[in-house]
Structures are given as C-alpha cells and as structure tokens.
Amino acid sequence: MKLSTRARYGVRMMVDLALHQGGEPVLLKDIACRQGVSEKYLSQIVIPLRGAGMVQSVRGAHGGYKLAE
C-alpha cells in the first residue's frame, strides 16, 4: 500500500503520541524533534486528525496533543 508523505507523517505522529503520552498531553515540538519533521508541517497535519476525532488538543500551560479516547 502506498501512502502519501503527509499520511505517513500523520501515522508516525499518532504512533509517537501512543508511545509517549503517559496520561499527559505531548507537545508538538517534542514530536517534531523526535520524528525529525518540521513543527510547522506537523501543525498542518494535526488539523485533519483533530477534525476526524483521532487526536485531541489540550489547551493551557500543560497543554499539547493526545490520542482521542
């Protein structure tokens, strides 16, 4: 199966969230650093993932992203 680069990075982002979540939201810049992807590019990828209900965003000082429950 062929995936677009955008889809591949979206899957990598969700796997990273699953591995590093630990009950607390994960910062987008931490995911970008671990995956070697631009934070700006990941911020564009996360929008459709939120719209599809796969990822939740948490606002505030201890905010970030986590997998939807």
Coordinates of N, CA and C in Angstrom, one line a residue, residues 8-17 19-20 28-38 42:
R8 N 1.9 9.4 5.9 CA 2.9 8.7 6.6 C 3.3 9.4 7.9
Y9 N 3.5 10.8 7.7 CA 3.9 11.6 8.9 C 2.7 11.6 9.9
G10 N 1.5 11.6 9.5 CA 0.4 11.6 10.4 C 0.3 10.3 11.2
V11 N 0.6 9.2 10.5 CA 0.7 7.9 11.2 C 1.8 7.9 12.2
R12 N 3.0 8.4 11.8 CA 4.2 8.5 12.7 C 3.9 9.3 13.9
M13 N 3.1 10.4 13.7 CA 2.8 11.3 14.8 C 1.9 10.6 15.8
M14 N 0.9 9.8 15.3 CA 0.0 9.1 16.2 C 0.7 8.0 16.9
V15 N 1.6 7.3 16.3 CA 2.4 6.3 17.0 C 3.2 6.9 18.1
D16 N 3.9 8.1 17.8 CA 4.7 8.8 18.7 C 3.8 9.2 19.9
L17 N 2.6 9.7 19.7 CA 1.7 10.0 20.7 C 1.3 8.8 21.6
L19 N 3.2 6.2 22.1 CA 4.3 5.8 22.9 C 4.7 6.7 24.0
H20 N 4.5 8.0 23.8 CA 5.0 9.0 24.8 C 3.9 9.7 25.6
L28 N 3.8 19.4 20.5 CA 4.0 19.2 19.1 C 5.5 19.4 18.8
K29 N 6.2 20.3 19.5 CA 7.6 20.5 19.2 C 8.4 19.3 19.6
D30 N 8.0 18.6 20.7 CA 8.7 17.3 21.1 C 8.5 16.2 20.1
I31 N 7.3 16.1 19.5 CA 7.1 15.1 18.5 C 7.9 15.4 17.2
A32 N 7.9 16.7 16.9 CA 8.7 17.1 15.7 C 10.2 16.8 15.9
C33 N 10.7 17.1 17.0 CA 12.1 16.8 17.3 C 12.4 15.3 17.2
R34 N 11.6 14.5 17.8 CA 11.8 13.0 17.8 C 11.7 12.5 16.4
Q35 N 10.7 13.0 15.6 CA 10.5 12.4 14.3 C 11.3 13.1 13.2
G36 N 12.0 14.2 13.5 CA 12.8 14.8 12.6 C 12.0 15.5 11.5
V37 N 10.8 16.1 11.9 CA 9.9 16.7 11.0 C 9.7 18.2 11.5
S38 N 9.5 19.1 10.6 CA 9.2 20.5 10.9 C 8.0 20.6 11.8
L42 N 3.9 19.5 11.0 CA 3.1 18.7 11.8 C 1.8 19.5 12.3

